[in-house]
Coordinates of C-alpha atoms in Angstrom, one line a residue:
X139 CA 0.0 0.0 0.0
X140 CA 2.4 2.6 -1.5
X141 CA -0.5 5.1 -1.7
X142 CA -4.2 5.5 -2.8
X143 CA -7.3 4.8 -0.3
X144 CA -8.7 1.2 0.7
X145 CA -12.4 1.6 1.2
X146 CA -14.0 -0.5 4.6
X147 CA -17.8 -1.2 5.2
X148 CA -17.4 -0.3 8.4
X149 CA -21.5 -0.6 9.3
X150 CA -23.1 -2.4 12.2
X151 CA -19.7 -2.0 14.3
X152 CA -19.5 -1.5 18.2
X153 CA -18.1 0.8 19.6
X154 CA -14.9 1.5 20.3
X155 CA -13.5 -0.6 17.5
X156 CA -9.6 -1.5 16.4
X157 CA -8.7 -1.6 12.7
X158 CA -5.9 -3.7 11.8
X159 CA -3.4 -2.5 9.1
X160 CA -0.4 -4.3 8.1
X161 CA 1.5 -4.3 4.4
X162 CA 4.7 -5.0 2.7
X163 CA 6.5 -3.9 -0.9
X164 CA 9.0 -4.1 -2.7
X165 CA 11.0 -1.6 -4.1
X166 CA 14.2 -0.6 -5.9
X167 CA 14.1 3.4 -4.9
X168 CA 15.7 3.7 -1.1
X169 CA 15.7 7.7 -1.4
X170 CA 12.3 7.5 0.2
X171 CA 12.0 5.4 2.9
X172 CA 8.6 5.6 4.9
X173 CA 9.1 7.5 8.5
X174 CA 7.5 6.3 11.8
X175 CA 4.6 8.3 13.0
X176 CA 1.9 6.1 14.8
X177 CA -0.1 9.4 15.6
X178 CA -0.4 10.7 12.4
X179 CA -4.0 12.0 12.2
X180 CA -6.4 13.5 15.3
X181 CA -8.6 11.7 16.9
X182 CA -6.9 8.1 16.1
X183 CA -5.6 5.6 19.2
X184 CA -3.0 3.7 18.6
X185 CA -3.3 -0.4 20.1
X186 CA 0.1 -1.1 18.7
X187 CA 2.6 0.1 16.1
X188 CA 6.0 -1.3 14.9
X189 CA 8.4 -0.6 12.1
X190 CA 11.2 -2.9 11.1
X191 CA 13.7 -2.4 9.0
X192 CA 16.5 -5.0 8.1
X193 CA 20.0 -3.1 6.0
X194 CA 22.0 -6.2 4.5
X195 CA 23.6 -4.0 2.1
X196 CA 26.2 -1.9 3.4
X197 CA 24.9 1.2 2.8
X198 CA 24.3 3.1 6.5
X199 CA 21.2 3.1 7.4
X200 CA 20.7 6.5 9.5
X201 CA 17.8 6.8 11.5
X202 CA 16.6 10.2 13.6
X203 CA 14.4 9.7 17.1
X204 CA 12.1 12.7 17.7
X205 CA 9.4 13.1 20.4
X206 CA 9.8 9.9 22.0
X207 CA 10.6 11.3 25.4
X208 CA 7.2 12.3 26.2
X209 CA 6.5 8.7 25.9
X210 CA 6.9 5.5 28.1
X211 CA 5.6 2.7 25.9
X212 CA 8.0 3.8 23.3
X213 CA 11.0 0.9 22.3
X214 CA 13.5 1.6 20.2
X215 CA 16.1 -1.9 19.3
X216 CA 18.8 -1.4 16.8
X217 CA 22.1 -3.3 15.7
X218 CA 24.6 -3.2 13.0
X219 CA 21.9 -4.2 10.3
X220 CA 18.5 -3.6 11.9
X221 CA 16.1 -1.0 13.9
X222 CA 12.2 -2.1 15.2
X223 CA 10.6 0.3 16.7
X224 CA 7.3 -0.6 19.1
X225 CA 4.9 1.2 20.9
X226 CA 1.7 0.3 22.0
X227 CA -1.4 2.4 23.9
X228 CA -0.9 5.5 22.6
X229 CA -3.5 8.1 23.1
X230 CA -5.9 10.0 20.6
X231 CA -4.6 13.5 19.8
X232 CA -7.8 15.8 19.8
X233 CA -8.1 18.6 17.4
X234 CA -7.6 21.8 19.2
X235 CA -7.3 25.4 18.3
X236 CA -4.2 26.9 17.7
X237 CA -2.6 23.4 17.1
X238 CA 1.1 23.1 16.1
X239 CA 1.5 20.4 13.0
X240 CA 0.9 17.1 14.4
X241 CA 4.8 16.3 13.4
X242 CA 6.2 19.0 15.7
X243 CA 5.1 17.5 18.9
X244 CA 3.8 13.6 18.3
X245 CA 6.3 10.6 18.7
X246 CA 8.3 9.7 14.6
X247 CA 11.4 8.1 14.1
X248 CA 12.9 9.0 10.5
X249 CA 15.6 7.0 8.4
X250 CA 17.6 7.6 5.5
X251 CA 20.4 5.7 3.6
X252 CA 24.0 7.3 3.4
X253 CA 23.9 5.3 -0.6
X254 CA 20.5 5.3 -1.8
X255 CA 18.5 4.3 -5.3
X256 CA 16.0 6.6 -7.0
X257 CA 14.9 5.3 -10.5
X258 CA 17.9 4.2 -12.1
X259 CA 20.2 6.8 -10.6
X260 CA 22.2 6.5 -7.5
X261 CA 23.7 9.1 -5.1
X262 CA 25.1 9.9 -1.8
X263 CA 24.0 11.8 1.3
X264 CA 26.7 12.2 3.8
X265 CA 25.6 15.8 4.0
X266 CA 22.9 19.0 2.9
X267 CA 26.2 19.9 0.8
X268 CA 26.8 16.9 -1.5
X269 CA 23.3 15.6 -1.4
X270 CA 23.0 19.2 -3.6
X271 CA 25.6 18.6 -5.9
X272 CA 23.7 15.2 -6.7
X273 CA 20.3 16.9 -7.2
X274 CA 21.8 19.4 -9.0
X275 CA 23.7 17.3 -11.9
X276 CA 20.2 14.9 -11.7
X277 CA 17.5 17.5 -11.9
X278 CA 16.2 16.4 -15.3
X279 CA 15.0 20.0 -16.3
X280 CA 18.4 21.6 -16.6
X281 CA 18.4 20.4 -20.2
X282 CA 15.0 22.1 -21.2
X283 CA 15.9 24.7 -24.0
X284 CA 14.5 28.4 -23.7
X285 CA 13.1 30.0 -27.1
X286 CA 14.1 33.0 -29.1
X287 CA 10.8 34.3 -29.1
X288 CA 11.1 35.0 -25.5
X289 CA 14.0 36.5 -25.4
X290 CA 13.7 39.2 -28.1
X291 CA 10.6 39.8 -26.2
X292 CA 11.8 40.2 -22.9
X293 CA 14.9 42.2 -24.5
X294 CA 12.4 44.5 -26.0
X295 CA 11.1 45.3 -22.5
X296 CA 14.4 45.8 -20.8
X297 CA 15.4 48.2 -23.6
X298 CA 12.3 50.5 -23.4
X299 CA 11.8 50.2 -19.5
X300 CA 12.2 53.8 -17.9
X301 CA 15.5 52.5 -16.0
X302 CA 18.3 52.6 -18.8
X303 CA 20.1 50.4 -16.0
X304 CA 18.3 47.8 -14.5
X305 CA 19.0 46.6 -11.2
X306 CA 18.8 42.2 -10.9
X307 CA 16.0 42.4 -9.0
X308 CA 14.1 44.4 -11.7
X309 CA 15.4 42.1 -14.4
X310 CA 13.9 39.2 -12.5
X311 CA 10.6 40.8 -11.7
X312 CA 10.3 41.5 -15.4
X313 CA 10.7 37.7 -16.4
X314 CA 8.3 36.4 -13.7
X315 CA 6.0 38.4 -15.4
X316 CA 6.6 37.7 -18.8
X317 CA 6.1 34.2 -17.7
X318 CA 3.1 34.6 -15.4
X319 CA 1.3 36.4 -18.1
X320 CA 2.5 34.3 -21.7
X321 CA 2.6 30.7 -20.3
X322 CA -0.2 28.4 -18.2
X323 CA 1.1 28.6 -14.6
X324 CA 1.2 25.0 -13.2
X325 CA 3.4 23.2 -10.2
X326 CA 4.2 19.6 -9.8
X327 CA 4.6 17.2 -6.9
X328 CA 8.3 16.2 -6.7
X329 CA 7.5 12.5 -6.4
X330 CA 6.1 11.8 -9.6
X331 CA 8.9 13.7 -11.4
X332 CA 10.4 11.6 -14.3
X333 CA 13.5 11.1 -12.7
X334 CA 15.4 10.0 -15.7
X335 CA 17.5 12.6 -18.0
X336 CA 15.1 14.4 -20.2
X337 CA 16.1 16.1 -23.2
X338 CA 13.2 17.0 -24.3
X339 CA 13.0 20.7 -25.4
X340 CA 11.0 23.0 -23.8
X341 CA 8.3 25.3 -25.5
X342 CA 9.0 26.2 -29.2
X343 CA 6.6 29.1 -29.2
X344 CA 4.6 31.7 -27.0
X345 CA 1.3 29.4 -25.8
X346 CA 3.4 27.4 -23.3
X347 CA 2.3 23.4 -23.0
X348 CA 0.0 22.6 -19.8
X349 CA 2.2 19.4 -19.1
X350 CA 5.3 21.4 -18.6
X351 CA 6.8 23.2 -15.9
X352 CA 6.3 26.6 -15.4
X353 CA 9.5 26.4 -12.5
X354 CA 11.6 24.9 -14.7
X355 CA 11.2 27.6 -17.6
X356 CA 11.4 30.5 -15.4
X357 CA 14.8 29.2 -14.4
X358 CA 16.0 28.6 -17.2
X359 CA 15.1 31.8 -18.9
X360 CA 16.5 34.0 -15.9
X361 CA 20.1 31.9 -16.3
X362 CA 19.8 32.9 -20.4
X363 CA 19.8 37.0 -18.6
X364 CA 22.8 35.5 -16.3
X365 CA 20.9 35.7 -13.1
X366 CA 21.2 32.1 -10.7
X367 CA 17.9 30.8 -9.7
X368 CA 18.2 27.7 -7.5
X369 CA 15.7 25.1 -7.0
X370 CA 14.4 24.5 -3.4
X371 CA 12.6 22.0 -1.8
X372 CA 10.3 22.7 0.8
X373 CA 7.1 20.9 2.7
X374 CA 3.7 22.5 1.4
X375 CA 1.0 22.8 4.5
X376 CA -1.1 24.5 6.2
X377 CA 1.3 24.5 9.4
X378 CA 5.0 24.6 9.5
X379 CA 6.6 21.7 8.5
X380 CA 10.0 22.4 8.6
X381 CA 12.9 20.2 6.3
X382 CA 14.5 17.9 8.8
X383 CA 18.1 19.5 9.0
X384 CA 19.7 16.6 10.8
X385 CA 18.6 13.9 8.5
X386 CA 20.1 14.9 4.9
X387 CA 18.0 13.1 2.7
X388 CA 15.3 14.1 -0.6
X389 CA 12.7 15.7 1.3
X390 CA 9.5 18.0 0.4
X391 CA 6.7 17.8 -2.1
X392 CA 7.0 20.8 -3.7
X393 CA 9.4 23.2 -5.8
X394 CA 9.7 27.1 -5.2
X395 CA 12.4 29.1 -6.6
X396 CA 15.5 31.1 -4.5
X397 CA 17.4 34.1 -5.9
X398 CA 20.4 35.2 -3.9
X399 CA 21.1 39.0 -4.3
X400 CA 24.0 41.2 -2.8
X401 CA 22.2 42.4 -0.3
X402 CA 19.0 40.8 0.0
X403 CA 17.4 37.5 -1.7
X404 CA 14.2 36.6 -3.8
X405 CA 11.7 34.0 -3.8
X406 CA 9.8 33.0 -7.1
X407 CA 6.5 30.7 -6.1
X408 CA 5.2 30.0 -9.7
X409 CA 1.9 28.2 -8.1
X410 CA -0.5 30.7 -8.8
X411 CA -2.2 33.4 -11.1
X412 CA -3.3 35.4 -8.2
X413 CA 0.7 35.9 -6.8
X414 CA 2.5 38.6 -7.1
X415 CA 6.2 39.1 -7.7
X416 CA 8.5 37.6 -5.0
X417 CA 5.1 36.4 -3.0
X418 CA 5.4 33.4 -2.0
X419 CA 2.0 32.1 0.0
X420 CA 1.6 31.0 3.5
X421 CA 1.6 27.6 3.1
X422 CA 5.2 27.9 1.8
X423 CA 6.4 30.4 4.5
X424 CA 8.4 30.7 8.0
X425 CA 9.9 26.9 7.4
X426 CA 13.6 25.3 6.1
X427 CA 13.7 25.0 2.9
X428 CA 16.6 22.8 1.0
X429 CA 18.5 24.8 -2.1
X430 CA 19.8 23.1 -4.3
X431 CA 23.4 24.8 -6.1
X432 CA 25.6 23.6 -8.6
X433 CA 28.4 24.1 -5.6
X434 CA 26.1 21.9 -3.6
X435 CA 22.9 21.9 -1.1
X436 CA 22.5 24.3 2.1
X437 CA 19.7 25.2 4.4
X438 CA 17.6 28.2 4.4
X439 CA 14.4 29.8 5.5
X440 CA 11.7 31.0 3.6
X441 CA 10.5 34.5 4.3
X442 CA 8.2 35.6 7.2
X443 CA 5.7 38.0 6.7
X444 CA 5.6 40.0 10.2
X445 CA 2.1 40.9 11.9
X446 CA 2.3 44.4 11.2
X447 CA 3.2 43.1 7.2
X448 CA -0.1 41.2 7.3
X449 CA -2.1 44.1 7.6
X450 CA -6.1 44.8 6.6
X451 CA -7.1 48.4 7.0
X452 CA -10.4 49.5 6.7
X453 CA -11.9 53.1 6.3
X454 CA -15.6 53.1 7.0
X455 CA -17.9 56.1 6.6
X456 CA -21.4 56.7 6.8
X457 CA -24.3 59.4 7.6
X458 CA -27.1 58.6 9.9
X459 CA -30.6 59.9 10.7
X460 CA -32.7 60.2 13.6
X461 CA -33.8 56.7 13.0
X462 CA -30.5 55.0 12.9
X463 CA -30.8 54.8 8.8
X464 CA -27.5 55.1 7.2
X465 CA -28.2 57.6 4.4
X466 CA -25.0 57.2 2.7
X467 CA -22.2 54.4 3.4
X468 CA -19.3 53.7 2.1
X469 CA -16.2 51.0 2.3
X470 CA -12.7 51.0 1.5
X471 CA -10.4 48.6 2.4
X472 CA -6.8 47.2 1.9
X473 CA -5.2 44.0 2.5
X474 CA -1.6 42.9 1.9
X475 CA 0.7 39.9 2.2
X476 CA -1.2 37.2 4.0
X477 CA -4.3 39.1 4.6
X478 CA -4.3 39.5 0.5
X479 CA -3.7 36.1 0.4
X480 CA -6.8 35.2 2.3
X481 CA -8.7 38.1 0.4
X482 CA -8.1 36.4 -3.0
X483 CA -9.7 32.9 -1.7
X484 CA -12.8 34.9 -2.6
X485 CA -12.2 35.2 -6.1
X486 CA -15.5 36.9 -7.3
X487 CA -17.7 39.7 -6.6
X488 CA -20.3 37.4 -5.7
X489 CA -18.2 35.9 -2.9
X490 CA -17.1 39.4 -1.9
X491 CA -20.8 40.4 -1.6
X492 CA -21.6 37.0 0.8
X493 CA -18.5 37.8 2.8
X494 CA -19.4 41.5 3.7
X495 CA -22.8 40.5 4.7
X496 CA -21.8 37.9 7.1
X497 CA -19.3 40.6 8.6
X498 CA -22.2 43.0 9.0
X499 CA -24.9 40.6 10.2
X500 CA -26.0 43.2 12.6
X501 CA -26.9 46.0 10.6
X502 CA -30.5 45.4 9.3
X503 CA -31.6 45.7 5.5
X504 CA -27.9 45.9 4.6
X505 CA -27.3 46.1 0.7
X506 CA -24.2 46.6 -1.0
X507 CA -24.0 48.9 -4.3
X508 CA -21.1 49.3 -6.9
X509 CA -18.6 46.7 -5.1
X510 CA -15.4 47.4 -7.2
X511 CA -11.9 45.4 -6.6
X512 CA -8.5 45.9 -7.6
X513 CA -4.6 45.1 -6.7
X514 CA -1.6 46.4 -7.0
X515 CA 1.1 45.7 -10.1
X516 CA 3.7 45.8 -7.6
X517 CA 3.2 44.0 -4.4
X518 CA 0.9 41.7 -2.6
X519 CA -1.9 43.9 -2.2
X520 CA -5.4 43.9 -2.9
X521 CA -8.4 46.9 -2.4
X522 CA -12.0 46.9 -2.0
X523 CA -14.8 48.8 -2.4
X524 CA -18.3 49.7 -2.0
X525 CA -20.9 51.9 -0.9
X526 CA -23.8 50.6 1.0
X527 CA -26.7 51.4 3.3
X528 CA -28.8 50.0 6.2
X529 CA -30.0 50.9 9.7
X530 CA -28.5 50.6 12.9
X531 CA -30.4 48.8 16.3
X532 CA -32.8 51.1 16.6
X533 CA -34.1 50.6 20.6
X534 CA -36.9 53.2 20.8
X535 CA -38.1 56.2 19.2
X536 CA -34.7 58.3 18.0
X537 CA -32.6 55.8 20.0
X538 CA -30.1 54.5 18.5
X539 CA -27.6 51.5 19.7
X540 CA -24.6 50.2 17.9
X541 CA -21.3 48.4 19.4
X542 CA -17.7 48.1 17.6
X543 CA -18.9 44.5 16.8
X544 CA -21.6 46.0 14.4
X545 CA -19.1 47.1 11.8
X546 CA -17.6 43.6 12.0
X547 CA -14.8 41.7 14.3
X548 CA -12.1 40.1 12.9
X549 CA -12.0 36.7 15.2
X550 CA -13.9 34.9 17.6
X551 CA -13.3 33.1 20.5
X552 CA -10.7 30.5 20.8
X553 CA -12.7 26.8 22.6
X554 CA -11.6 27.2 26.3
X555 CA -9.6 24.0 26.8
X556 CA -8.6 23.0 30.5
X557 CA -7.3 19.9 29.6
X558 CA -5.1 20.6 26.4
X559 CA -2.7 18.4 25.1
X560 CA -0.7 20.2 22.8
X561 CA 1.5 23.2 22.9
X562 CA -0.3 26.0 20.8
X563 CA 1.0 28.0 17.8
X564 CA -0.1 31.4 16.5
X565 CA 1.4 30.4 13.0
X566 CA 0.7 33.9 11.3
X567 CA 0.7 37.0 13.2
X568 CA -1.4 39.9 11.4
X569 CA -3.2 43.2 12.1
X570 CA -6.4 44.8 11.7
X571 CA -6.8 48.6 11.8
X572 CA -10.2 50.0 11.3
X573 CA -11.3 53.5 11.5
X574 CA -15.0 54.2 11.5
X575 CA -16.7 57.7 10.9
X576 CA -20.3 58.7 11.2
X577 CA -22.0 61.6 10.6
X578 CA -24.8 62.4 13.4
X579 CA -28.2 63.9 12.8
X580 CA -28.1 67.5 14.3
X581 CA -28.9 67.9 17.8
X582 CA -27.9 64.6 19.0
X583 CA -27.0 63.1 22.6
X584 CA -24.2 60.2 22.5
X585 CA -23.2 57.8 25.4
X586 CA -19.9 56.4 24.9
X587 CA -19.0 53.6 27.1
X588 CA -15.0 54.3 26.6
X589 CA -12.8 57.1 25.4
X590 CA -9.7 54.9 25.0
X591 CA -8.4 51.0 25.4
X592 CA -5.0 49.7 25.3
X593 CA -4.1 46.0 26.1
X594 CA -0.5 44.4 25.2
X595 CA 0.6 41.5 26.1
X596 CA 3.0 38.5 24.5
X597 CA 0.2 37.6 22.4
X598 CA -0.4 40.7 20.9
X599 CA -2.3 44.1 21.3
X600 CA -5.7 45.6 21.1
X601 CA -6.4 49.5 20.4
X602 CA -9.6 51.5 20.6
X603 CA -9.9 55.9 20.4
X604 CA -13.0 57.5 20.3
X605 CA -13.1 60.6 19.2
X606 CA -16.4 63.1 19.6
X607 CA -16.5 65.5 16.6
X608 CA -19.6 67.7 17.3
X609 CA -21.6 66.2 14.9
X610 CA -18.7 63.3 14.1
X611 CA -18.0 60.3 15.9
X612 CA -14.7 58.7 14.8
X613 CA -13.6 55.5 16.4
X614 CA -9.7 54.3 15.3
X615 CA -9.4 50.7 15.9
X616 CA -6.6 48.1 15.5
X617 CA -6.1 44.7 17.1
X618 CA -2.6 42.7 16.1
X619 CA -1.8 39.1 16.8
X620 CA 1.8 38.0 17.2
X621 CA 3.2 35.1 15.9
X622 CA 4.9 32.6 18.2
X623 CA 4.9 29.4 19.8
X624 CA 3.8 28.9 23.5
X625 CA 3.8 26.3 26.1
X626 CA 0.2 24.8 26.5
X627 CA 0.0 26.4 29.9
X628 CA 0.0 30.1 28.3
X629 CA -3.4 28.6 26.7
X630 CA -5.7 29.6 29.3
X631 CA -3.4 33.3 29.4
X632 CA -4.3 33.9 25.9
X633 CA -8.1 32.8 25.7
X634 CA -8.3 34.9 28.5
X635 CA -7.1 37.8 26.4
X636 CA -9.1 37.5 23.6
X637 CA -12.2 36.7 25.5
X638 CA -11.3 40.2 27.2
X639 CA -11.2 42.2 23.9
X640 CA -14.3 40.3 22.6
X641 CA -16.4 41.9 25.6
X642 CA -15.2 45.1 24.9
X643 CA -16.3 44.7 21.1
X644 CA -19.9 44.9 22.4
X645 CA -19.5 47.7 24.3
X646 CA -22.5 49.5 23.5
X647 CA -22.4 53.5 22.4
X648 CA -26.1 55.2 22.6
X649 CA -27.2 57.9 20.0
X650 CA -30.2 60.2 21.2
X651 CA -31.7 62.5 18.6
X652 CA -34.9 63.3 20.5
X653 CA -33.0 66.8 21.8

């Protein structure tokens, strides 16, 4: 059972039950061999679990323990030639918020061969360093041939840009997106790479073949301008999942690209449409990453967008009457990096529209009018748009009730967990800033419940000025959540915190017009 499903009728059982698994194949590729991870999905007790591995060649078999101290039932017996590793009653882990990535914290052992098989090659990993000069000479795209058609083209550009001297970085944003916008944008999983030296050519014209890397031709068509783009293997996932640096072996699934410049560095994520140059998107950020060189492998880190980088702001601005109606509404906001990331999962003006209304549930007989969207050519950011009107809790006669919640709140409330099993992990920090203005009927009475808040802590910070105008209230608001990791104690600290903030978001602020 290599891969794929196995489907079990699993009707008229009793509860608990305890599925058997057991399999064996044979293989000729020992780049890959299978890790050790018994608790490898939530919610999944483990009876019993063994690995055994028997190395009668003489190739090293190297292995790597991790998380096996927090475990008793855990046996580990190795010699010369063999390791079997046992354990037996291991608990369920429950889903929980703010989870680390199960293989951070749960019991694996991992293994690698010093000599190892893949296809009909054959290489050595001693270290990161010559386990890259391997890749490099046996990455079968470094063959693929660039076309003239897209280099007059992209000459053509670099002559009539603005700069008569570009800088590299310039050079490569130009060829990204030259790429991004002539050729079908596709990535591959680096398993089911043809392993073998392929000489096929690459594209002979401008409409660039679906089957064929987009990675491999934006390399090679940056080398053709003399600028080194390198490979890079990373794990793709929601969470973190960082390369194993102690265990030099062929890991990750999927391909980005790395740019080292003389001060600074670049990095090319050909995965998408929607990403903008050197963007690369969260679940390929804050992890080890293995580049591959033709002077050999090395570690490095993919970027990390900070939480004042993962910004939204929105303006808000609307004019009231007597009755709480909103005469005239309007929108604008701004989201960049991660934020825009999360933005662009709602890819049309009809999901736009659904979204807004769910964040302003509470203003009745809300309707949205000329909902416009746009991003910017040169970095991850995207803006939003719209005008809008609606009516505000109206209590009584000329009473009016609203709280900071009305104009929508960014995050809810974490589960309260007393018995938590797992460290927790705010995996991307980011900030909210919000500044609402509204426009009061003449003659009006307002109850404000606070002028100003300010809470900080190690989790992050929450923000609130009111401001009375005469006839303007403006409220500037902003609420930013650090990334980090924490020890599960800090839990109960932190739901604390944001249960805090979540009470002042309803906060109510009372508009009387009947003066």
């Amino acid at each position: 059972m290599k891969s794929g499903s196995y489907h079990v009728n699993l009707r008229d059982l009793e509860y608990p039950f305890t599925l058997e698994v057991e399999y064996a194949y044979n293989t000729s590729t020992t780049a890959f061999i299978p890790s050790w991870m018994p608790l490898n999905q939530h919610k999944k007790s483990v009876e019993k679990s063994q690995i055994e591995i028997y190395n009668n060649a003489k190739p090293k078999l190297q292995h790597l323990e991790r998380n096996l101290s927090n475990y008793k039932n855990i046996e580990v017996d190795k010699d010369s030639s063999s390791i079997q590793v046992n354990a037996s009653n291991l608990k369920a882990i429950p889903k929980e918020d703010f989870q680390p990535a199960l293989q951070s914290f749960t019991p694996q052992v991992n293994f690698s061969l010093e000599y190892f098989n893949l296809g009909t090659l054959s290489g050595r990993a001693t270290s990161w360093f010559n386990l890259g000069q391997w890749k490099y000479l046996n990455t079968p795209s470094n063959t693929w041939v660039v076309n003239e058609a897209s280099i007059k083209l992209i000459e053509g550009i670099f002559a009539n840009h603005k700069n008569n001297k570009l800088s590299i970085e310039e050079e490569v944003e130009i060829i990204y997106n030259f790429v991004k916008e002539n050729h079908h944008l596709m990535n591959r999983s680096i398993k089911n790479v043809d392993w073998h030296k392929n000489e096929k050519l690459g594209p002979t014209h401008l409409e660039y073949d679906a089957c064929l890397n987009t990675l491999v031709y934006t390399k090679n068509l940056l080398e053709v301008f003399g600028i080194k783009a390198f490979y890079t293997l990373i794990n793709v996932s929601e969470k973190p999942i960082n390369v194993i640096e102690k265990l030099p072996s062929l890991q990750g699934n999927q391909m980005i690209l790395f740019i080292p410049l003389p001060n600074d560095e670049l990095w090319l994520d050909c995965a998408s449409y929607e990403w903008p140059f050197n963007f690369i998107s969260k679940n390929k950020t804050q992890r080890t990453a293995f580049v591959i060189t033709e002077d050999g492998g090395k570690i490095e880190h993919t970027p990390t967008y900070t939480a004042d980088e993962n910004l939204q702001k929105t303006d808000i601005q609307l004019k009231l009457n007597k009755n709480g109606e909103i005469l005239e509404g309007s929108l604008r906001r701004s989201s960049k990096n991660i934020a825009f990331e999360k933005r662009s999962v709602l890819y049309n003006k009809d999901l736009l529209e659904e979204d807004f209304i769910r964040q302003f549930s509470k203003l009745k007989d809300f309707k949205i009018n000329n909902l416009s969207v746009s991003a910017s050519p040169n970095e991850a950011k995207k803006y939003e748009e719209f005008n809008f009107i609606g009516k505000l809790i109206e209590n009584s006669k000329n009473i009016i009730k609203f709280s900071l919640s009305t104009f929508g709140t960014p995050f809810s409330a974490p589960k309260n967990d007393n018995n938590r099993v797992a460290p927790f992990t705010i995996t991307k920090g980011f900030s909210y800033e919000d500044e609402i203005e509204l426009e009061l009927p003449n003659q009006t009475k307002i109850e404000i419940p606070f002028q100003k808040i300010n809470k900080q802590n190690k989790f992050g910070t929450y923000e609130v000025e009111v401001l009375n105008q005469a006839k303007k209230l403006k409220i500037k608001r902003k609420y930013t959540l650090k990334s980090g990791e924490f020890k599960k104690a800090d839990y109960a600290l932190f739901v604390k915190f944001i249960e805090s903030i979540l009470e002042d978001e309803e906060s109510v602020f009372i508009v009387d017009s009947q003066n």
